[in-house]
Every structure is written in C-alpha cells, then in structure tokens.
Coordinates of C-alpha atoms and ligand atoms in Angstrom, one line a residue:
X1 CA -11.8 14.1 31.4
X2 CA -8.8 15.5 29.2
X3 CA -7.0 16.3 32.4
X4 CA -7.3 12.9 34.1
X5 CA -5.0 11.9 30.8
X6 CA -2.1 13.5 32.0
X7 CA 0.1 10.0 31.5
X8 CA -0.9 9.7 28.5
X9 CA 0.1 12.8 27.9
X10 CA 3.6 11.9 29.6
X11 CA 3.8 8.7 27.6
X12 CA 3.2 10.3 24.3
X13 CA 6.4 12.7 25.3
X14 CA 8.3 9.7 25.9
X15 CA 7.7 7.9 23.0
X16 CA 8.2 10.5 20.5
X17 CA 11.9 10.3 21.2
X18 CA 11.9 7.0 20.6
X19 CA 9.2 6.0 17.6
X20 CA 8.8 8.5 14.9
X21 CA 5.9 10.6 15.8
X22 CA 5.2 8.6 19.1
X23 CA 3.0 5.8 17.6
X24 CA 3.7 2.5 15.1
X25 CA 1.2 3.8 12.8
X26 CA 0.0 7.6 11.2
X27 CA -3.7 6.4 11.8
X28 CA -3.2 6.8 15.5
X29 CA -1.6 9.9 15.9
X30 CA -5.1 11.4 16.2
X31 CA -3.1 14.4 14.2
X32 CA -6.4 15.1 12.2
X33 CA -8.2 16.0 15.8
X34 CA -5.1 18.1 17.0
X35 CA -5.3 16.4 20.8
X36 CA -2.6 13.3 21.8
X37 CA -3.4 9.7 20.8
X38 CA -4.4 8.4 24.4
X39 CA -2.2 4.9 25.6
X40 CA -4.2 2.1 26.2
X41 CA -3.7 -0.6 29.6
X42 CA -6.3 -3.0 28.3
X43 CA -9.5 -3.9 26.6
X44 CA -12.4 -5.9 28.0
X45 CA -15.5 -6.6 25.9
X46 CA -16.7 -3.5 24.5
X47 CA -14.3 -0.9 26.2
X48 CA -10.4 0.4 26.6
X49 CA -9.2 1.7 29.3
X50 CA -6.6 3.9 29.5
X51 CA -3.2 4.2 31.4
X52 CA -5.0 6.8 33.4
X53 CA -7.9 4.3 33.9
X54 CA -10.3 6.2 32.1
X55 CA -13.0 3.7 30.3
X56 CA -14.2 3.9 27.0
X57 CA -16.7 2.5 25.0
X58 CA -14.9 1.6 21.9
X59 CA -15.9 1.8 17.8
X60 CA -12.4 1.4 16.4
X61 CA -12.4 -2.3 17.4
X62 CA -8.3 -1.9 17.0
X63 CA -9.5 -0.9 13.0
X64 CA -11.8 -3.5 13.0
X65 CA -10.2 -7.2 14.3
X66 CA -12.0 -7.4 17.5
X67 CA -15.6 -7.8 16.1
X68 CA -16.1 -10.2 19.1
X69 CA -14.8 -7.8 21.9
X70 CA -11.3 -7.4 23.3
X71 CA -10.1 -10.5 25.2
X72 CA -12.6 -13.1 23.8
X73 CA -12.5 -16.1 26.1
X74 CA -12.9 -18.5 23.6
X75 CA -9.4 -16.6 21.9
X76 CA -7.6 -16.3 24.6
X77 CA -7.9 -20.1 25.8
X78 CA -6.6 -21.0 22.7
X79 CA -3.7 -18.9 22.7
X80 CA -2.6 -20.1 26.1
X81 CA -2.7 -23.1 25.0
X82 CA -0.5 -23.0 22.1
X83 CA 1.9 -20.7 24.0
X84 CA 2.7 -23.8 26.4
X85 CA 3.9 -25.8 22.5
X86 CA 5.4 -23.1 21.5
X87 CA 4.8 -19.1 19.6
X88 CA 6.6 -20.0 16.4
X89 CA 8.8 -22.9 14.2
X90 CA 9.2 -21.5 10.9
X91 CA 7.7 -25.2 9.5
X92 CA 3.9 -26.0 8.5
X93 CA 1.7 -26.4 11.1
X94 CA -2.0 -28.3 10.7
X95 CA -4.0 -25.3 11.9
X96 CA -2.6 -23.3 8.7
X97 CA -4.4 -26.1 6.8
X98 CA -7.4 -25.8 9.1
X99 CA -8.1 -22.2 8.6
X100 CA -7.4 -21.8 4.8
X101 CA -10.0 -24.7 5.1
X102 CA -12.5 -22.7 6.6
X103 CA -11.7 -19.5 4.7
X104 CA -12.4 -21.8 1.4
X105 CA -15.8 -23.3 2.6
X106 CA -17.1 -19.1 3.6
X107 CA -15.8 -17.9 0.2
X108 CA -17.4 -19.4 -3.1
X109 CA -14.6 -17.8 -5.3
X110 CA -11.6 -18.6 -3.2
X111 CA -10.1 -22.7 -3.8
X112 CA -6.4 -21.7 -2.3
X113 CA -5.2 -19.1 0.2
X114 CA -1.6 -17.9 1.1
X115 CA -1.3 -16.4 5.0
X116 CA 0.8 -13.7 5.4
X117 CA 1.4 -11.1 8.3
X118 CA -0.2 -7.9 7.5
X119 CA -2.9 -6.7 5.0
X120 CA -0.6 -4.9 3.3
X121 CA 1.7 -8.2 2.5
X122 CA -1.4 -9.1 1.5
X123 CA -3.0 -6.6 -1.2
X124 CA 1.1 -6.5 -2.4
X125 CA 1.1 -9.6 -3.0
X126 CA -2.0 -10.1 -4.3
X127 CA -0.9 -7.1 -7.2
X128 CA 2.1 -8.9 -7.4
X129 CA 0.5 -12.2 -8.7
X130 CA -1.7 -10.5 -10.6
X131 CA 1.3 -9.2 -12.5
X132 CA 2.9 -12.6 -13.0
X133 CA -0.6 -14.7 -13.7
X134 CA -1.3 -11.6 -16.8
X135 CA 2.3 -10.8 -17.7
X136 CA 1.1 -7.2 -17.7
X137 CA 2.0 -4.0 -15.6
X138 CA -0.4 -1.7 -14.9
X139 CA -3.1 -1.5 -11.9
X140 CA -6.3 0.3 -11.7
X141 CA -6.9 1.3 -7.6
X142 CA -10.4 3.8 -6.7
X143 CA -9.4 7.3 -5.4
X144 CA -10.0 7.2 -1.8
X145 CA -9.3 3.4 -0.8
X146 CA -6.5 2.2 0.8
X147 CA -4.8 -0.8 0.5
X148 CA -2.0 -1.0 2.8
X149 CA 1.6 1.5 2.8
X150 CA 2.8 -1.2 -0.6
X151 CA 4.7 1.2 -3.3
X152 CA 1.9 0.2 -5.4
X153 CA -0.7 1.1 -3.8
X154 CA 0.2 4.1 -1.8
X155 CA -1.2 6.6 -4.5
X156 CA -3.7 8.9 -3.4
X157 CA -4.6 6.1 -0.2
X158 CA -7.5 6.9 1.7
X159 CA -6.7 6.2 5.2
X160 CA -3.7 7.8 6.9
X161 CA -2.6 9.0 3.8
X162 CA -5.6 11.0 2.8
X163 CA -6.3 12.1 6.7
X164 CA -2.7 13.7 6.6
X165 CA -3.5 15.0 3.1
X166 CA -0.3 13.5 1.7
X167 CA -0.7 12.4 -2.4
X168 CA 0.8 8.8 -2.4
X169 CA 4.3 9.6 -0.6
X170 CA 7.7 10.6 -0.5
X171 CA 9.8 7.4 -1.6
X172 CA 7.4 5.9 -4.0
X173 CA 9.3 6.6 -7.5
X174 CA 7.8 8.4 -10.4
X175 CA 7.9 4.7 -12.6
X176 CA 6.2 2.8 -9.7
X177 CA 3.5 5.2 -9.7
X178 CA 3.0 5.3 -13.4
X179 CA 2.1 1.8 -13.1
X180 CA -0.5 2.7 -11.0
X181 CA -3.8 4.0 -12.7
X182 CA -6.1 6.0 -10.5
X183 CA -10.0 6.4 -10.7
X184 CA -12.4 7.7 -8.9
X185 CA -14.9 5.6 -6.7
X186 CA -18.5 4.6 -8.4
X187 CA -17.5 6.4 -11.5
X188 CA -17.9 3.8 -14.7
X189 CA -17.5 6.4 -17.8
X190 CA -13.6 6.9 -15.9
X191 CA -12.9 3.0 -15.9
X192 CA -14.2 2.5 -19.1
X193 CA -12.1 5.4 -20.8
X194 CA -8.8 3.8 -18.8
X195 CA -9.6 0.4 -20.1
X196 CA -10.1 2.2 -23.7
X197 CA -6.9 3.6 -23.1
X198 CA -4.4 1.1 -21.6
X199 CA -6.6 -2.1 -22.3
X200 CA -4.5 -5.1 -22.3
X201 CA -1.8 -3.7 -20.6
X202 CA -3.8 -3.6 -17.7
X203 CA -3.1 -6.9 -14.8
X204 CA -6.3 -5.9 -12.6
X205 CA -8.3 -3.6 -10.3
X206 CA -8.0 -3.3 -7.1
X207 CA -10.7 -2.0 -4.5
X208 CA -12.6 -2.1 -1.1
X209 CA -16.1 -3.6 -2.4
X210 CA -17.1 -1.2 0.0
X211 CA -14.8 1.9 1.3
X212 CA -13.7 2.3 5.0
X213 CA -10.4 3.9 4.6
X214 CA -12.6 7.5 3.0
X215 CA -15.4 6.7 5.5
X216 CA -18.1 3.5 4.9
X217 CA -19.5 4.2 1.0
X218 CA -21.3 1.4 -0.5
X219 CA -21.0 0.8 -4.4
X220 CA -23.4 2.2 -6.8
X221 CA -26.6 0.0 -8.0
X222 CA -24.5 -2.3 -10.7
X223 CA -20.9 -0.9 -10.3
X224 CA -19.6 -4.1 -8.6
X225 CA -21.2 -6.3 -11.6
X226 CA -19.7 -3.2 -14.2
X227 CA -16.0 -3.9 -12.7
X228 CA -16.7 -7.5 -13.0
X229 CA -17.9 -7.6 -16.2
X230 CA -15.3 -5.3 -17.7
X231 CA -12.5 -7.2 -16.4
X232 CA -13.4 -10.6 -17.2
X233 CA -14.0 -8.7 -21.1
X234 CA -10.1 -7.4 -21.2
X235 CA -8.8 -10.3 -19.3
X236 CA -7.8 -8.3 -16.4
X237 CA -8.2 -9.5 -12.5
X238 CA -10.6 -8.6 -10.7
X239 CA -9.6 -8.0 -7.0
X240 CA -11.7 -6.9 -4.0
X241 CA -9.6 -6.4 -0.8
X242 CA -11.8 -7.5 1.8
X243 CA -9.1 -6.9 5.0
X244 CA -11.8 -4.6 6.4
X245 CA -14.9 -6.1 5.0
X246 CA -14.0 -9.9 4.9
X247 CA -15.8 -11.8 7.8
X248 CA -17.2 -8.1 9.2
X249 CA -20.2 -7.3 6.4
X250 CA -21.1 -10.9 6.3
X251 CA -19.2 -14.5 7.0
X252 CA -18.6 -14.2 3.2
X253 CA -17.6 -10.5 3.1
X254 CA -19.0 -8.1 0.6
X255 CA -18.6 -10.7 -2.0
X256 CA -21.4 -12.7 -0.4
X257 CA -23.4 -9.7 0.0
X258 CA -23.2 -8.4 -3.4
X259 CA -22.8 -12.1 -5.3
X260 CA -19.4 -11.1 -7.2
X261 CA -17.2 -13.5 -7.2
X262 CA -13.8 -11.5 -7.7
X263 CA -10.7 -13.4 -9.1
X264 CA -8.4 -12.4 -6.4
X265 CA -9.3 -11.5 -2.8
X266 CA -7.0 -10.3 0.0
X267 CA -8.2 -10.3 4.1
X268 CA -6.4 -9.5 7.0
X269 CA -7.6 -8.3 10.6
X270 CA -10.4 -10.4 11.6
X271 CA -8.7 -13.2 10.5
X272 CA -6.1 -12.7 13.0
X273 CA -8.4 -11.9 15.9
X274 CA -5.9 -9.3 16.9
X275 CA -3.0 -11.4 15.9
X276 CA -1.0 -10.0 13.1
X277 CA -2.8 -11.6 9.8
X278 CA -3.1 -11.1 6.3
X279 CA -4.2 -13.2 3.3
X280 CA -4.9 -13.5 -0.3
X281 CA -7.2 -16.1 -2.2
X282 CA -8.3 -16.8 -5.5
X283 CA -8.6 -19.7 -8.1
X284 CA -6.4 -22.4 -7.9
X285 CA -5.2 -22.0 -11.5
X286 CA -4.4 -18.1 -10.6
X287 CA -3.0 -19.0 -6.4
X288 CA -1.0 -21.9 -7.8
X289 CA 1.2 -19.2 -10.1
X290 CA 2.3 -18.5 -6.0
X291 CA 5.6 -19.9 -5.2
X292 CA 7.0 -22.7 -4.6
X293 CA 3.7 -24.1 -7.0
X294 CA 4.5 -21.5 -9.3
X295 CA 7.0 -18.7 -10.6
X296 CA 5.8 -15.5 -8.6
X297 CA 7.7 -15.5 -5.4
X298 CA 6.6 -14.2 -2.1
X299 CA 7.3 -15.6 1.2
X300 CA 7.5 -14.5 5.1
X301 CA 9.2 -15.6 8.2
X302 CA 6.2 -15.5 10.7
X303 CA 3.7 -16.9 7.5
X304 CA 0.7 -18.6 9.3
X305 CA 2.2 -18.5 12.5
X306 CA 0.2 -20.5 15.3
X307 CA 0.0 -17.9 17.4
X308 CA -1.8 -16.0 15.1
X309 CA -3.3 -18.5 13.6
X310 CA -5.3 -20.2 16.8
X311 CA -6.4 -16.3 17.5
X312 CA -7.5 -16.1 14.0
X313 CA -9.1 -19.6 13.6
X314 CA -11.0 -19.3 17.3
X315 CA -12.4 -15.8 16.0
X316 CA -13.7 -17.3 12.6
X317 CA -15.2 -20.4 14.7
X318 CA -17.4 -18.1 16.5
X319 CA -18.3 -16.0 12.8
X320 CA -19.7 -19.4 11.7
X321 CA -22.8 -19.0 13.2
X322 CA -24.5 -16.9 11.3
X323 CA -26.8 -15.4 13.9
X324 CA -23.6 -13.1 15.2
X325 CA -23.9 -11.4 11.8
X326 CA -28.1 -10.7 12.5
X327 CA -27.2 -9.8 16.1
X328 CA -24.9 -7.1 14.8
X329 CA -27.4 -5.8 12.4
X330 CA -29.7 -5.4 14.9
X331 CA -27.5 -3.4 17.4
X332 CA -26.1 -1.1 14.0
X333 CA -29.8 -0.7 13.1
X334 CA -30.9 0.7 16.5
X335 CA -27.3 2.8 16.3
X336 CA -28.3 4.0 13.2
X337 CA -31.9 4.6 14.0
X338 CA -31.0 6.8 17.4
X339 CA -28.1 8.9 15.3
X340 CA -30.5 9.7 12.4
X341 CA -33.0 10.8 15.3
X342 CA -30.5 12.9 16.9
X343 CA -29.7 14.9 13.6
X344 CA -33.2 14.9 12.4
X345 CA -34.1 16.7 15.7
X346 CA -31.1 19.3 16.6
X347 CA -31.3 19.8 12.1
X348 CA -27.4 18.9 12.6
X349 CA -25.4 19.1 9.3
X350 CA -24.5 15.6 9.3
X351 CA -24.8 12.5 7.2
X352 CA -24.9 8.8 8.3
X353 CA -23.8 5.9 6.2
X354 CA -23.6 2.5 7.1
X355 CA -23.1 -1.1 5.8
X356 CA -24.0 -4.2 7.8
X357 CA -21.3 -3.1 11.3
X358 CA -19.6 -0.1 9.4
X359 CA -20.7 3.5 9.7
X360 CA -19.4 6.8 9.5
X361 CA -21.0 10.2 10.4
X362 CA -19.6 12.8 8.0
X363 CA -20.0 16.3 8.5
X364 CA -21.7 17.3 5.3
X365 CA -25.2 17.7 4.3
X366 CA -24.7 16.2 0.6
X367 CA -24.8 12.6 0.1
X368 CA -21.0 11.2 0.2
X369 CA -20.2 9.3 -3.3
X370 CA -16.8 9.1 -3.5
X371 CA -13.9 11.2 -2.0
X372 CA -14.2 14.4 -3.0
X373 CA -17.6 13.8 -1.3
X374 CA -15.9 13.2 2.0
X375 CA -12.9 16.1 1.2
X376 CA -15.6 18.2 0.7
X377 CA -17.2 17.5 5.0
X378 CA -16.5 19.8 7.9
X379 CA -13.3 18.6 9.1
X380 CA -13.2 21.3 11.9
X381 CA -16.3 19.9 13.1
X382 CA -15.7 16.4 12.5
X383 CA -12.2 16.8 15.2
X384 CA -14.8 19.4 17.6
X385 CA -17.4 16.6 17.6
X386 CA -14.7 13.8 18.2
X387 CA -13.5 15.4 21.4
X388 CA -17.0 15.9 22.9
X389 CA -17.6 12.2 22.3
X390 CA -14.0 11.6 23.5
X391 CA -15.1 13.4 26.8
X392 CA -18.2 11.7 27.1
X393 CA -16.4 8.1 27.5
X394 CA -16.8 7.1 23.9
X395 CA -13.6 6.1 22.0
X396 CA -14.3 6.6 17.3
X397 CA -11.6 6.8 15.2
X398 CA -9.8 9.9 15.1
X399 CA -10.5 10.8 11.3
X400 CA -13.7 11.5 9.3
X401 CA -11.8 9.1 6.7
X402 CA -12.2 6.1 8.5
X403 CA -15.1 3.5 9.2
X404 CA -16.6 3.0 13.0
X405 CA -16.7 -0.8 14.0
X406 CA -19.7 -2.2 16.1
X407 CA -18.7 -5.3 18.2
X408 CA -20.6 -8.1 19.2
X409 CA -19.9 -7.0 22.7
X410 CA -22.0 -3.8 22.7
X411 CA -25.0 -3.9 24.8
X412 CA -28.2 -2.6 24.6
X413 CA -27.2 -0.2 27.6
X414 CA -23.9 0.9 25.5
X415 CA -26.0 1.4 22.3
X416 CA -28.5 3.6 24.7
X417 CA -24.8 5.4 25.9
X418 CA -23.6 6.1 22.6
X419 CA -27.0 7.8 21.4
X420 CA -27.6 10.0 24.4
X421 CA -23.4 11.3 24.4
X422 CA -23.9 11.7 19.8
X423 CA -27.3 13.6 21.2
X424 CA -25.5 16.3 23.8
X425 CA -22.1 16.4 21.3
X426 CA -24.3 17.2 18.3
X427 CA -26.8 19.8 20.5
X428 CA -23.5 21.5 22.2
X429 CA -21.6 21.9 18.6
X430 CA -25.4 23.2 17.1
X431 CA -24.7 25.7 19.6
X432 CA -21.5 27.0 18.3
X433 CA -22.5 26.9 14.9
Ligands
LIG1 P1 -2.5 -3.5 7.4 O1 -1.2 -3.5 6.6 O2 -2.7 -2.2 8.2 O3 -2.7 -4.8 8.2 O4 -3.7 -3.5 6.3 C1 -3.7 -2.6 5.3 C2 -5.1 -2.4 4.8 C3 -5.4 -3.0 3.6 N1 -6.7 -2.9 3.1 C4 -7.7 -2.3 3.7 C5 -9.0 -2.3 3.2 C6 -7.4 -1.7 5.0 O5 -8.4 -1.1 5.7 C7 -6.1 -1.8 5.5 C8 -5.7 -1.1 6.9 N2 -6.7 -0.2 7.4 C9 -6.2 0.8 8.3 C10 -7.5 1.5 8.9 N3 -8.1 2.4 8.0 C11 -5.3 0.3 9.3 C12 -5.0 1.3 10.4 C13 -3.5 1.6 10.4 O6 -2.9 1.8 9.4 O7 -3.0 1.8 11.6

C-alpha cells in the first residue's frame, strides 16, 4: 500500500512550505513512526480514506470526537440546517443554553458550564479560575498527562510533547513553570509530600481521571478518592479534565464511573462532534467567580458558536441513550478478547490496557503504571507494528503515548478485520524478533 500514497506523499511536500512541519498539530506528524502523516479526502462511518483513495478502518476517531462515526446523519442534518441561519453572531444563542443544560443533567458535580473553543482554552481556563476562586498560585499536574499546549500545563505533557520527547517547551518561562508542581501518576506518598511541602499555597490538581495522552492507564484502587480527599482537607480544587474521557467512558465520564465528584471539570472533543469545542464546569459558587458573574476574566470570539454547538448538541442527543455506551463495551470487549488471544498465542511482548472504548497496546511485558512504565515500551516496535497495521488497511494513532478510540460505527466484520491484521502484524514482527 505505501506506494499507492504517493499524493500524500506530494501533499506533505507542499504543505511543509507552507505550515510548520506540514500539519496544524505535532500529534499528526506521525514523526514518532518515521513514515509521512497520510492526507485525508473524507470519513464515512468507521473509515478514512485517503487522497489516494486508500480506505482505512479508523481508531483515532480524529483523537476521539467522532465516537458516533464520521459524517453522522443525525449531525450533519443539523449543521445544514443552521448553516442556512447563519455559522456565527458573536451574541447568545438558545442552543448554548440547551447544551450546558444537558451537560448539567449528565454530570452530578457540574451546576454551570462556560463553552469555549478548544480543550486547551478549556483546562487554561479552568487553572485560571482555580487561581482566582483560591487566591493561590501553584498547580499540581501527573507526569505523563496532557492538558492542552497552555503555559501552565505544558510541563512534562504526555501527548505530543512526550512522543517528541520534549520536557515542557521552549517559550514556557522558568517562573511559569515553577508554578507548576509535577507528580508522578498513581503515586500517593509524592502528592502527599508536595501538599506537606507547599500546602496552602497550592489552587488545585489537575489530571486525566484516566490517562490517554501516555497511553489508556486507569487509576489505582483508591487514588481517585486519595486526591479527593486530600484536596478537599487543604482547600485545594480538585479538577479532572475529562476532554478525552467526558461522554467516551460513560455519559457521565470517568466521574460517573468512579463516583468522584471533582470541583472543576473541563471537556472538549465529543462535545463538539468534530466542531471545535471545549468547556469547563463546576459549582456554581466556584463557575460564578467566571466573568462577567465574577472577577476572573476569560472570554472568546467564536464561544458556543452554533455551528459547533448543533454538531456538539446532536452528538450528545445520541450519547443519551445509554445502550450506545453497552454497545461499545461489547465491541471493545470482543477487541480486547481477540488482541489478548493474538499475544497469548504468537507469546508477543505486548500489553493491552483498556477502559470502557480506550485501549492501548504497549510494547512492554511489565504492567504500565505510570510514564516511565510506558518510556520504558519498545518504541522501535511500537512504529514497526504501526506500519504493518498501516498496510493492512487499519489507521491507530501514530504514538505508543496515545489512546485508540472504538466508534459506534465499527462492525462486527471490522472488529473480525482488526483481529486477523493485529494477528499477521504481531506473527510477522515475532519473526524479526
Ligand atoms: P485540544 O486543545 O487539543 O482541543 O485539547 C487539549 C487536550 C486537553 N486534555 C486532554 C485530556 C486531551 O487529550 C487534549 C488533547 N488530546 C490530544 C490527543 N492526545 C489532541 C491531539 C492533538 O494535539 O492534535
């Protein structure tokens, strides 16, 4: 297949002259499997295809929005219908109301939600408030998650970051980053010694409930309760950014599946169906400290934009059935079930993880904890077994740092697919072992 990708190949040369490093965003560069990111014509259902009509079967799920599919009818009616009033007015519109409506009916800790246009306005923000509502400074984030390219935040990220094996960035200065506490990921003794240290100058903690930007890693038995419990103690917010989890692990997000309820919460791609979306939620007597109800300011152009928000509010209508979320669990379990087969059989040095929709195959034989777990996997063989699967019609992220999506669109037949191709790309790299 790589050479029927020759425009892509031509496309990538084009737009490298043009767009630094030929793509909007590090995470598809697929620098971390050393081929070119491949340019896409168009999604239906459960594949891409690419400008040089190959057809994939796809787990990135454009990093996780398109739980339904690409091109869900129900989306797309609603978007042609709003594009006949109009894409954007810069002035309140009652679907803004709608959604935060239905956002505060799926999550028991969230009476008030501000839309913005990314998750990373979102988890900023979020710190921002956090700040303001605790007049204190300093933020706790988990070794290995990412939260978004904010200043804040982009210490030892997880995603792109981590993939490219940067340490925060170039850019972020040396008094942002102090502010910035980091710990590792289901490792109480190393919270408990910062909040010994830094106590009440601490505003919150911030952290993916459960990780997809080092790979899918669920918390420890009790570490989720720990954090809550430790926060609410020194007055400090708890904050779970649910942008990849919200709406995918359950209607409620991880906070429904684990019964925390955080203080803050931030979401952001399925929310937006696709759309560019982001969000945070809390209490009313912490959201109302959000201008113009309260001093901390933040604000945005394209904020709740119809566009966006009739793709995002279509999606969650279909997420409010709950049987979508017990139809996915039953295509990731047979997913699941056929890759542990596969590894049990060829003995592959592999290890599956998965949470509800999210799963990652790392290239390691130890359990994976944390990030140095996932630093420590076959990288080499992680980009070798990419390709094979890349050749066999089946499109994963291009980094072992990253979580694969399941969509509601995935057959039984496209299951069966994805099985036999892990099968022959796990026998053919035993070989070479
Ligand atoms: P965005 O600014 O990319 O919309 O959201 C940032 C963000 C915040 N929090 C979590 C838990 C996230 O996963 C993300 C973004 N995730 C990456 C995928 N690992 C987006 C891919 C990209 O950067 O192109």
């Amino acid at each position: 297949m790589s050479d029927q990708r020759k425009k892509s190949v031509k496309a990538f040369k084009r737009a490298q002259k043009v767009i630094p490093g030929g793509v909007n965003s590090p995470a598809r560069a697929f620098s971390a499997v050393e081929m070119d990111p491949i340019f896409i014509e168009k999604g239906e259902g459960a594949y891409l295809y690419d400008i040089d009509g190959n057809q994939y079967l796809d787990y990135v799920n454009s990093w996780g929005p398109m739980i339904l599919g690409y091109n869900p009818p129900q989306v797309i009616k609603k978007l042609k219908k709003q594009l006949k009033k109009g894409t954007s007015f810069g002035a309140p519109t009652e679907i803004e109301t709608e959604i935060a409506e239905l956002i505060v009916d799926f999550y028991q800790a969230v009476d008030k939600v501000r839309m913005v246009n990314s998750g990373t306005e979102a988890t900023m923000s979020a710190i921002r408030l956090a700040r303001g509502y605790t007049g204190r400074d300093k933020i706790i984030k988990l070794e290995g998650c990412y939260h978004g390219h904010g200043d804040s935040l982009l210490v030892d990220a997880g995603s792109g970051v981590a993939t490219l094996g940067i340490k925060g960035s170039p850019g972020v200065t040396e008094n942002t980053a102090k502010e910035t506490i980091v710990v590792p990921y289901n490792d109480q003794q190393a919270v408990e010694k910062v909040f010994k240290e830094y106590g009440f100058e601490i505003a919150g903690i911030i952290l993916e409930p459960i990780t997809g930007n080092m790979g899918v890693i669920a918390p420890e038995p009790g570490y989720l309760e720990f954090l809550r419990e430790i926060t609410r103690k020194n007055g400090a917010l708890l904050i779970f950014d649910e942008v990849m989890t919200g709406f995918r692990l359950a209607r409620g997000g991880a906070q429904e599946l684990y019964e925390i309820e955080p203080d803050l919460s931030t979401f952001g791609k399925i929310i937006g169906g696709g759309m560019p979306v982001g969000a945070y939620a809390g209490r009313e007597e912490i959201m109302d400290y959000v201008a113009p109800a309260g001093p901390v300011y933040q604000a945005g152009t394209l904020s709740g934009n119809p566009m966006a928000m009739q793709a995002g509010l279509a999606t969650l209508k279909e997420l409010k059935n709950k049987k979508v979320y017990s139809k996915l669990e039953k295509k990731a379990e047979k997913l699941e079930k056929g890759f542990k087969k596969n590894i049990e059989e060829l003995e592959f040095p592999a290890y599956f993880n998965r949470v509800g929709s999210m799963f990652t195959l790392f290239f390691t034989e130890q359990e994976v904890k944390n990030y140095q777990d996932v630093k420590n996997c076959d990288l080499d063989l992680f980009a070798a077994y990419f390709k094979e699967m890349i050749e066999q019609g089946i499109y994963l992220p291009p980094s072992q740092f990253e979580a694969n999506f399941i969509s509601a669109a995935l057959s039984e037949a496209d299951l069966e697919k994805t099985i036999t191709a892990n099968y022959q790309a796990l026998k053919k790299l035993k070989a070479e072992l």
